[in-house]
Coordinates of C-alpha atoms in Angstrom, one line a residue:
M1486 CA 16.3 23.4 -18.9
F1487 CA 14.5 20.4 -17.3
D1488 CA 10.7 21.1 -16.6
L1489 CA 9.1 18.4 -14.3
R1490 CA 5.6 19.3 -15.6
T1491 CA 6.3 18.0 -19.1
V1492 CA 7.1 14.6 -17.4
L1493 CA 4.3 14.6 -14.7
P1494 CA 1.5 16.7 -16.0
N1495 CA -0.7 15.6 -13.1
F1496 CA 1.3 17.9 -10.9
Y1497 CA 0.0 21.1 -12.7
C1498 CA -3.3 22.8 -11.9
Q1499 CA -4.8 25.9 -13.1
H1500 CA -4.3 27.6 -9.8
M1501 CA -0.5 27.4 -10.3
P1502 CA 1.6 29.7 -12.5
S1503 CA 2.4 28.3 -15.9
Y1504 CA 5.6 29.3 -17.7
N1505 CA 6.4 28.7 -21.3
K1506 CA 9.7 27.1 -22.5
P1507 CA 11.9 30.2 -22.1
H1508 CA 10.6 30.7 -18.5
Q1509 CA 11.1 27.3 -17.1
I1510 CA 12.2 27.1 -13.4
P1511 CA 15.8 26.3 -12.8
V1512 CA 16.5 22.9 -11.3
A1513 CA 18.0 24.5 -8.2
F1514 CA 14.6 26.0 -7.5
M1515 CA 12.7 22.8 -7.7
S1516 CA 11.7 20.5 -4.9
F1517 CA 14.4 17.8 -4.9
E1518 CA 12.1 15.3 -3.2
I1519 CA 9.9 15.3 -6.3
I1520 CA 12.9 15.0 -8.7
H1521 CA 14.5 12.2 -6.7
S1522 CA 11.3 10.3 -6.3
M1523 CA 10.5 10.6 -10.0
F1524 CA 13.8 9.0 -11.0
L1525 CA 13.5 6.2 -8.4
D1526 CA 10.0 5.5 -9.7
Q1527 CA 11.2 5.3 -13.4
T1528 CA 14.1 3.1 -12.5
A1529 CA 11.9 0.6 -10.7
K1530 CA 9.4 0.5 -13.6
I1531 CA 12.2 -0.2 -16.0
C1532 CA 13.5 -3.0 -13.8
D1533 CA 10.0 -4.4 -13.7
I1534 CA 9.8 -4.5 -17.4
V1535 CA 13.2 -5.8 -18.3
K1536 CA 13.9 -8.3 -15.5
P1537 CA 10.6 -9.5 -14.1
P1538 CA 11.2 -12.4 -11.6
T1539 CA 9.7 -15.9 -12.2
N1540 CA 6.4 -16.5 -10.5
Q1541 CA 7.5 -19.7 -8.8
L1542 CA 9.2 -19.6 -5.4
T1543 CA 11.8 -22.2 -5.4
Y1544 CA 13.7 -23.9 -2.5
E1545 CA 16.9 -22.2 -3.6
K1546 CA 15.2 -18.8 -3.4
V1547 CA 13.9 -19.5 0.1
I1548 CA 17.3 -20.4 1.2
K1549 CA 18.9 -17.3 -0.3
Q1550 CA 16.2 -15.1 1.4
L1551 CA 16.7 -16.8 4.7
E1552 CA 20.5 -16.4 4.6
T1553 CA 20.1 -12.7 3.7
L1554 CA 17.8 -12.1 6.6
K1555 CA 20.1 -14.0 8.9
Y1556 CA 23.4 -12.3 8.1
N1557 CA 22.6 -9.1 6.2
F1558 CA 19.5 -7.8 7.9
K1559 CA 20.5 -4.1 8.1
E1560 CA 21.4 -4.1 4.4
E1561 CA 18.1 -5.9 3.5
R1562 CA 16.3 -3.1 5.5
E1563 CA 18.0 -0.3 3.5
R1564 CA 17.4 -2.2 0.3
T1565 CA 13.7 -2.3 1.1
L1566 CA 13.4 1.4 1.8
W1567 CA 15.4 2.6 -1.3
G1568 CA 13.6 0.7 -3.9
D1569 CA 15.7 -2.4 -4.8
I1570 CA 12.6 -4.5 -4.2
H1571 CA 10.0 -4.2 -6.8
L1572 CA 6.2 -4.9 -7.1
C1573 CA 6.6 -7.7 -9.5
E1574 CA 8.7 -9.8 -7.0
I1575 CA 6.6 -9.1 -3.8
K1576 CA 4.8 -12.4 -3.9
N1577 CA 8.1 -14.3 -4.0
L1578 CA 9.2 -12.6 -0.6
L1579 CA 9.0 -14.4 2.7
L1580 CA 6.9 -11.5 4.0
S1581 CA 5.8 -13.1 7.2
L1582 CA 9.4 -13.6 8.2
R1583 CA 10.4 -10.1 7.1
W1584 CA 7.7 -8.4 9.1
R1585 CA 8.5 -10.5 12.2
L1586 CA 12.0 -9.1 12.0
F1587 CA 11.0 -5.6 11.1
L1588 CA 8.4 -5.5 13.9
K1589 CA 10.8 -7.2 16.4
C1590 CA 8.9 -10.4 17.0
L1591 CA 12.3 -11.9 16.3
P1592 CA 15.7 -10.5 17.1
E1593 CA 18.3 -9.6 14.5
N1594 CA 20.6 -12.2 16.0
S1595 CA 19.5 -15.3 14.2
S1596 CA 21.1 -17.7 16.8
L1597 CA 18.2 -16.6 19.2
W1598 CA 15.3 -17.1 16.7
T1599 CA 14.5 -20.6 17.8
S1600 CA 14.3 -19.8 21.5
V1601 CA 12.4 -16.6 21.1
I1602 CA 9.8 -18.1 18.8
N1603 CA 9.3 -21.0 21.2
E1604 CA 8.8 -18.5 24.0
E1605 CA 6.3 -16.4 22.1
R1606 CA 4.3 -19.6 21.2
K1607 CA 4.3 -20.6 24.8
K1608 CA 2.9 -17.2 25.8
Y1609 CA 0.0 -17.6 23.4
E1610 CA -0.8 -21.0 24.7
D1611 CA -0.7 -19.7 28.3
L1612 CA -3.0 -16.8 27.2
C1613 CA -5.5 -19.4 25.8
I1614 CA -5.3 -21.4 29.2
N1615 CA -5.9 -18.1 31.3
Y1616 CA -9.1 -17.4 29.2
S1617 CA -10.2 -21.0 28.7
N1618 CA -13.7 -20.3 30.0
E1619 CA -14.2 -17.5 27.5
L1620 CA -12.8 -19.5 24.6
I1621 CA -15.2 -22.4 25.5
Y1622 CA -18.1 -20.0 25.4
L1623 CA -16.9 -18.5 22.1
S1624 CA -16.6 -21.9 20.6
N1625 CA -20.0 -23.2 21.8
S1626 CA -21.9 -20.0 20.9
N1627 CA -20.3 -19.7 17.5
P1628 CA -20.5 -23.1 15.6
L1629 CA -18.5 -23.3 12.5
D1630 CA -21.2 -23.1 10.1
S1631 CA -22.3 -19.7 11.6
Y1632 CA -19.1 -18.1 10.0
S1633 CA -20.5 -19.0 6.5
N1634 CA -21.7 -15.9 4.4
E1635 CA -25.0 -17.8 3.9
A1636 CA -25.6 -18.2 7.5
N1637 CA -28.1 -15.9 9.3
L1638 CA -26.3 -13.8 12.1
I1639 CA -28.0 -14.3 15.4
A1640 CA -27.1 -12.0 18.3
P1641 CA -26.1 -13.8 21.5
D1642 CA -28.5 -14.1 24.4
P1643 CA -27.0 -12.3 27.4
N1644 CA -28.9 -14.8 29.8
E1645 CA -27.0 -17.7 28.2
S1646 CA -23.5 -16.2 28.6
A1647 CA -22.4 -19.0 31.1
G1648 CA -21.1 -16.6 33.6
I1649 CA -19.0 -14.7 31.1
D1650 CA -18.8 -10.9 31.5
I1651 CA -21.5 -9.4 29.4
E1652 CA -18.9 -6.9 28.0
K1653 CA -16.9 -9.8 26.8
V1654 CA -20.0 -11.3 25.1
K1655 CA -20.6 -7.9 23.4
V1656 CA -16.9 -7.7 22.2
S1657 CA -17.1 -11.2 20.7
W1658 CA -20.3 -10.4 18.9
D1659 CA -18.8 -7.2 17.4
I1660 CA -15.7 -9.2 16.2
K1661 CA -17.8 -11.9 14.7
K1662 CA -19.9 -9.5 12.6
D1663 CA -16.7 -7.9 11.2
I1664 CA -14.8 -11.2 10.6
R1665 CA -17.8 -12.5 8.5
R1666 CA -17.2 -9.7 6.0
T1667 CA -13.4 -9.6 6.2
K1668 CA -11.5 -10.1 2.9
L1669 CA -9.4 -13.2 3.0
E1670 CA -7.4 -14.9 0.1
K1671 CA -10.1 -16.8 -1.8
I1672 CA -8.5 -20.2 -1.2
F1673 CA -8.4 -19.6 2.6
Q1674 CA -12.0 -18.3 3.0
T1675 CA -13.0 -21.2 5.2
C1676 CA -15.1 -21.2 8.4
E1677 CA -12.3 -22.7 10.4
N1678 CA -9.9 -19.8 9.4
R1679 CA -12.6 -17.1 10.3
Q1680 CA -13.1 -18.8 13.6
M1681 CA -9.3 -18.7 14.2
L1682 CA -9.3 -14.9 13.6
H1683 CA -12.3 -14.4 15.8
R1684 CA -10.4 -16.2 18.6
I1685 CA -7.2 -14.2 18.0
L1686 CA -9.0 -10.9 18.1
F1687 CA -11.1 -11.8 21.1
L1688 CA -8.0 -12.9 23.1
F1689 CA -6.2 -9.7 22.2
A1690 CA -9.3 -7.6 23.3
V1691 CA -9.5 -9.2 26.7
K1692 CA -5.7 -9.1 27.2
H1693 CA -5.5 -5.4 26.2
P1694 CA -8.8 -3.7 27.7
E1695 CA -7.3 -0.2 27.0
L1696 CA -7.5 -1.0 23.3
N1697 CA -10.3 -3.5 23.4
Y1698 CA -11.6 -4.3 19.9
T1699 CA -12.3 -1.6 17.3
Q1700 CA -13.5 -2.0 13.8
G1701 CA -10.5 -1.9 11.6
M1702 CA -8.5 -4.4 13.5
N1703 CA -10.1 -7.2 11.4
E1704 CA -8.8 -5.5 8.3
L1705 CA -5.1 -5.5 9.8
I1706 CA -5.2 -9.0 10.9
A1707 CA -6.7 -10.3 7.7
V1708 CA -3.5 -9.1 5.9
I1709 CA -1.2 -10.6 8.4
F1710 CA -3.1 -13.9 8.2
N1711 CA -3.1 -13.9 4.3
V1712 CA 0.6 -13.2 4.2
T1713 CA 1.5 -15.8 6.9
I1714 CA -0.6 -18.7 5.7
I1715 CA 0.6 -18.2 2.1
D1716 CA 4.3 -18.4 3.2
Y1717 CA 3.6 -21.4 5.5
S1718 CA 1.7 -23.3 2.7
K1719 CA 4.5 -22.6 0.2
I1720 CA 7.3 -23.7 2.5
S1721 CA 5.5 -26.8 3.6
K1722 CA 5.2 -27.8 0.0
L1723 CA 8.9 -27.1 -0.7
L1724 CA 10.1 -28.9 2.4
E1725 CA 8.3 -32.0 1.3
Q1726 CA 10.5 -32.1 -1.7
Q1727 CA 13.8 -31.6 0.2
K1728 CA 16.0 -33.8 2.3
N1729 CA 18.4 -31.2 3.7
V1730 CA 17.9 -31.9 7.4
Q1731 CA 19.9 -29.2 8.9
T1732 CA 18.3 -26.4 6.9
D1733 CA 14.8 -28.0 7.1
T1734 CA 15.0 -27.9 10.9
L1735 CA 15.0 -24.1 11.0
L1736 CA 12.5 -23.7 8.2
R1737 CA 10.1 -26.1 9.9
Q1738 CA 10.4 -24.1 13.1
L1739 CA 9.9 -20.7 11.5
F1740 CA 7.0 -21.9 9.2
S1741 CA 5.2 -24.6 11.1
P1742 CA 1.5 -24.8 10.1
Q1743 CA 0.9 -26.2 13.6
Y1744 CA 1.7 -22.8 15.1
L1745 CA 0.0 -20.6 12.4
E1746 CA -2.5 -19.2 15.0
H1747 CA 0.3 -18.5 17.5
D1748 CA 2.4 -16.7 15.0
V1749 CA -0.4 -14.6 13.6
Y1750 CA -1.3 -13.4 17.1
C1751 CA 2.3 -12.5 17.8
L1752 CA 2.7 -10.5 14.6
F1753 CA -0.7 -8.8 15.1
E1754 CA 0.2 -7.8 18.7
H1755 CA 3.5 -6.3 17.7
L1756 CA 1.8 -4.3 14.8
M1757 CA -0.7 -3.0 17.3
D1758 CA 2.2 -1.8 19.5
I1759 CA 2.8 0.7 16.6
V1760 CA -0.7 1.7 15.7
N1761 CA -2.3 1.6 19.1
I1762 CA -2.4 5.4 19.4
W1763 CA -5.1 5.3 16.7
Y1764 CA -7.2 2.8 18.7
E1765 CA -6.9 3.7 22.3
S1766 CA -10.2 3.8 24.0
T1767 CA -9.4 6.1 26.9
E1768 CA -11.4 9.1 28.2
N1769 CA -9.0 11.5 26.2
H1770 CA -9.2 9.2 23.2
S1771 CA -11.0 11.8 20.8
N1772 CA -8.5 14.5 21.8
T1773 CA -5.6 12.4 21.1
I1774 CA -6.9 11.3 17.7
L1775 CA -7.7 15.0 16.7
F1776 CA -4.2 16.0 17.9
R1777 CA -2.6 13.2 15.8
C1778 CA -4.7 14.5 12.7
E1779 CA -3.6 18.1 13.4
Q1780 CA 0.0 16.9 13.4
I1781 CA -0.4 15.5 9.9
A1782 CA -2.2 18.6 8.7
E1783 CA 0.7 20.7 10.1
I1784 CA 3.1 18.7 8.0
L1785 CA 0.9 19.2 5.0
R1786 CA 1.0 23.1 5.7
V1787 CA 4.8 22.9 5.5
K1788 CA 5.0 20.6 2.5
D1789 CA 2.3 22.1 0.5
P1790 CA 0.9 25.4 1.7
H1791 CA -1.3 25.8 -1.3
I1792 CA -3.3 22.6 -0.8
Y1793 CA -3.4 23.4 3.0
Q1794 CA -5.0 26.7 2.2
M1795 CA -7.4 25.0 -0.3
F1796 CA -8.6 22.6 2.4
S1797 CA -9.3 25.5 4.7
A1798 CA -11.1 27.4 2.1
L1799 CA -13.3 24.5 1.1
G1800 CA -14.0 23.5 4.7
V1801 CA -12.2 20.1 4.3
E1802 CA -11.5 18.3 7.7
P1803 CA -8.8 15.9 6.9
Q1804 CA -9.5 13.7 10.0
L1805 CA -12.5 12.4 8.3
F1806 CA -10.5 10.4 5.7
L1807 CA -7.2 10.2 7.6
L1808 CA -8.8 7.9 10.3
R1809 CA -9.9 5.6 7.6
W1810 CA -6.3 5.6 6.0
V1811 CA -4.2 5.1 9.2
R1812 CA -6.5 2.8 11.2
I1813 CA -6.3 0.1 8.5
L1814 CA -3.0 1.2 7.1
F1815 CA -4.4 1.8 3.5
C1816 CA -6.1 -1.6 3.2
Q1817 CA -8.9 -0.3 1.0
M1818 CA -6.9 2.0 -1.1
F1819 CA -4.5 -0.3 -3.0
N1820 CA -4.6 -3.7 -4.6
T1821 CA -3.0 -6.7 -2.8
N1822 CA 0.5 -6.5 -4.1
E1823 CA 0.7 -2.6 -3.7
L1824 CA -0.6 -3.0 -0.1
Y1825 CA 2.1 -5.6 0.7
Y1826 CA 4.7 -3.4 -0.9
I1827 CA 3.7 -0.4 1.3
W1828 CA 3.6 -2.5 4.6
D1829 CA 7.0 -3.9 3.8
I1830 CA 8.5 -0.4 3.5
L1831 CA 6.5 0.9 6.5
F1832 CA 7.7 -1.8 8.8
A1833 CA 11.3 -1.5 7.5
H1834 CA 11.4 2.1 8.6
N1835 CA 13.0 3.0 11.9
N1836 CA 10.0 5.1 12.8
P1837 CA 6.8 3.6 11.1
L1838 CA 4.5 6.1 12.7
S1839 CA 6.4 9.1 11.4
L1840 CA 6.7 7.5 7.9
L1841 CA 2.9 6.7 8.1
N1842 CA 2.2 10.6 8.7
Y1843 CA 4.3 11.5 5.5
L1844 CA 2.6 8.8 3.4
C1845 CA -0.8 10.5 4.4
V1846 CA 0.6 13.9 3.5
V1847 CA 1.9 12.6 0.1
L1848 CA -1.4 11.0 -0.7
M1849 CA -3.2 14.3 0.2
L1850 CA -1.0 16.6 -2.0
L1851 CA -0.5 14.4 -5.2
P1852 CA -3.9 14.7 -6.7
R1853 CA -3.6 18.5 -6.5
S1854 CA -5.1 19.3 -9.9
K1855 CA -8.3 17.5 -9.1
I1856 CA -8.4 19.0 -5.6
C1857 CA -7.9 22.7 -7.0
S1858 CA -10.6 22.2 -9.6
G1859 CA -13.3 21.0 -7.3
D1860 CA -15.4 21.7 -4.2
G1861 CA -15.3 20.2 -0.7
V1862 CA -17.6 17.3 -1.7
N1863 CA -15.3 16.5 -4.7
V1864 CA -12.2 16.5 -2.4
F1865 CA -13.9 13.8 -0.1
N1866 CA -14.8 11.8 -3.2
I1867 CA -11.1 11.9 -4.2
F1868 CA -9.8 10.7 -0.9
F1869 CA -12.5 8.0 -0.4
N1870 CA -11.9 6.7 -3.9
Y1871 CA -8.3 7.4 -4.4
P1872 CA -7.4 8.0 -8.1
N1873 CA -4.9 5.5 -9.7
D1874 CA -2.8 8.3 -11.2
F1875 CA 0.4 7.8 -9.3
S1876 CA 2.6 4.7 -9.1
I1877 CA 3.3 3.1 -5.8
Y1878 CA 6.9 3.5 -6.2
F1879 CA 6.5 7.3 -6.5
I1880 CA 4.2 7.5 -3.5
T1881 CA 6.5 5.6 -1.2
H1882 CA 9.7 7.1 -2.3
C1883 CA 8.3 10.7 -2.1
A1884 CA 7.1 9.9 1.5
I1885 CA 10.5 8.5 2.5
I1886 CA 12.5 11.4 1.2
T1887 CA 10.1 14.2 2.5
E1888 CA 10.2 12.4 5.9
R1889 CA 14.0 12.9 6.0
E1890 CA 13.6 16.5 4.8
K1891 CA 11.0 17.4 7.4
D1892 CA 11.2 21.2 7.1
R1893 CA 11.5 21.6 3.3
P1894 CA 8.3 22.2 1.3
I1895 CA 7.6 20.1 -1.7
F1896 CA 5.5 22.5 -3.9
E1897 CA 6.3 25.9 -2.5
V1898 CA 9.6 25.8 -4.5
L1899 CA 8.3 24.0 -7.5
F1900 CA 5.0 26.0 -7.9
P1901 CA 5.3 29.1 -5.8
I1902 CA 1.8 30.5 -4.8
Q1903 CA 2.9 34.0 -5.6
S1904 CA 5.7 33.5 -8.2
F1905 CA 6.5 37.0 -9.3
K1906 CA 5.2 40.5 -9.2
K1907 CA 3.5 41.8 -12.4
D1908 CA 4.1 45.4 -13.5
K1909 CA 0.8 46.7 -14.7
R1910 CA 2.7 49.2 -17.1
K1911 CA 4.2 46.2 -19.0
T1912 CA 2.6 43.6 -21.0
K1913 CA 5.7 41.7 -21.9
S1914 CA 6.2 38.3 -20.1
P1915 CA 8.9 38.3 -17.4
S1916 CA 12.3 37.1 -18.3
L1917 CA 14.0 34.2 -16.7
Q1918 CA 16.2 36.6 -14.7
Q1919 CA 13.1 38.4 -13.4
I1920 CA 11.5 35.2 -12.2
Q1921 CA 14.7 34.1 -10.5
K1922 CA 14.8 37.5 -8.8
E1923 CA 11.2 37.7 -7.7
L1924 CA 10.6 34.2 -6.5
T1925 CA 9.6 34.2 -2.9
F1926 CA 11.7 32.0 -0.5
N1927 CA 11.9 31.3 3.1
T1928 CA 15.5 31.0 4.1
S1929 CA 14.8 28.3 6.6
N1930 CA 13.5 26.1 3.8
T1931 CA 16.1 26.9 1.0
L1932 CA 17.6 24.0 -0.8
D1933 CA 20.7 22.4 0.7
T1934 CA 22.6 22.1 -2.6
D1935 CA 25.4 19.9 -1.2
S1936 CA 22.8 17.3 0.0
M1937 CA 21.0 17.7 -3.3
Y1938 CA 24.1 17.0 -5.2
M1939 CA 24.9 13.8 -3.3
Q1940 CA 21.3 12.5 -3.9
L1941 CA 21.7 13.2 -7.6
V1942 CA 24.8 11.0 -7.5
F1943 CA 22.5 8.3 -6.0
I1944 CA 20.0 8.7 -8.8
E1945 CA 22.8 8.5 -11.3
D1946 CA 23.9 5.3 -9.8
S1947 CA 20.4 3.9 -9.9
L1948 CA 20.0 4.7 -13.7
E1949 CA 23.3 3.2 -14.4
K1950 CA 22.1 0.0 -12.7
A1951 CA 18.9 0.0 -14.8
M1952 CA 21.0 0.3 -17.9
E1953 CA 22.9 -2.8 -17.1
F1954 CA 19.8 -4.9 -17.6
L1955 CA 18.8 -3.2 -20.9
P1956 CA 19.7 -4.4 -24.5
S1957 CA 22.1 -2.0 -26.1
S1958 CA 19.7 -1.1 -29.0
S1959 CA 16.5 -1.0 -27.1
K1960 CA 14.2 2.0 -26.8
E1961 CA 14.1 1.7 -23.1
R1962 CA 18.0 1.9 -23.0
Q1963 CA 17.9 5.2 -25.0
L1964 CA 15.3 6.6 -22.7
V1965 CA 17.4 5.7 -19.6
S1966 CA 20.5 7.1 -21.2
Q1967 CA 18.7 10.4 -22.0
G1968 CA 17.5 10.6 -18.3
L1969 CA 21.1 9.9 -17.2
K1970 CA 22.3 12.9 -19.3
E1971 CA 19.6 15.1 -17.6
V1972 CA 20.9 14.0 -14.2
I1973 CA 24.3 14.9 -15.1
K1974 CA 23.1 18.4 -16.4
M1975 CA 21.2 18.7 -13.0
K1976 CA 24.4 18.1 -11.1
I1977 CA 26.0 20.9 -13.1
D1978 CA 23.0 23.1 -12.4
V1979 CA 23.1 22.5 -8.6
K1980 CA 26.8 23.3 -8.5
L1981 CA 26.1 26.5 -10.3
A1982 CA 23.2 27.3 -8.1
Q1983 CA 25.7 27.7 -5.2
T1984 CA 27.0 30.8 -7.0
F1985 CA 23.5 32.4 -7.5
P1986 CA 22.8 35.7 -5.7
K1987 CA 21.3 35.3 -2.3
R1988 CA 17.6 34.6 -2.5
R1989 CA 15.4 37.4 -1.1
D1990 CA 13.0 37.1 1.8
Y1991 CA 9.8 39.0 1.9

């Protein structure tokens, strides 16, 4: 019988029951989210190895991506969510265009792209005109060389604010301090670019006083800026080598370096429409943030009761690290490619905030062996310096699947907290039948075997797809073939599970 712990030993901890080979848990009693995510993870890794994309983005690839987003946007969205896009190809994607579509900066109807993008750029120019006095002050009080890391930071003199509201002067100063230490792609770490980001964040703050500026926004806009300027630079070089006037016209409009600042602002503003609940500066702000954190903690209680109890026993308050995660969308947790991969999936989801909650829950419960073996301080060290034990594929797929199965626990079934009752008069280990009989189940959370069977079919298709790229005599193909046989066995087990005696409620 398949035992997940032999494949993913990090999921086991000393506080959970351990069964030897004759006492392995039937597949029908496992959390399907874990099984499904594991196979999607392995399939993606195999594809990364056997069919890595070329590092160079060609004009033909750009046109192919553009056509896909124009005519098959919904399919591309599903493809993004279910793992057909791999980490090794993330740098060759037109992420800035994808995110503009995912975040609704641009409509799905490609015939409207030109008019919409021109309208958005005009709005930004009007915004600059409306706050021209403030921008003049910002420029005069912040010369280019002051953005250099070597320059000394000198706080502005309130008496020399040239009639500008003192609160705006303070906001501008807070932004500049953060922008100076914001991480940009090395090639784009210029004073001009930092001043541009300063200007964008300042305009956003004065336009949206309910949000103002809060530390963390600088991290978000840095990612957007890096992705956008990389795309615009690559497309500009490719267009210089092409003479296809009809196609060039659309590409030049979408990726015009002249409007880089306009487009970064638009994308940032739409992103803030999603995450603004974590930045609101209203009177009830603290209560709202605490409520959001409690919502995530409640999801954790359902998905992994044991870790939830551990947090309570150790006095761990999740909001202390959750705020750091959600406000900057994991910017300081993953490397650049992994971060772009997570954002791409997050934005492609129909409800990014909901998926964000489940990503947090998955990140909290995965390092369970380290959590259960330490104290409260150790737990905070884990979450502030997240371990590199789990692949980005596994994390994202597990979050997507658990978000769709909201009321089903992940580890209560796989590792029951109270697995079976021991009879003190007996020393013999319980049989498999006893374990099946004594396992505690909540009928509201029992597995939907019909749904599980259909998802196993999906995994089977994914593995068959991976085998198409593998040489017939390769070791990798043998491993995938073995996994495929296991999936087929699981399908049989799931069908048999429908004939099991009714599970007992205690």
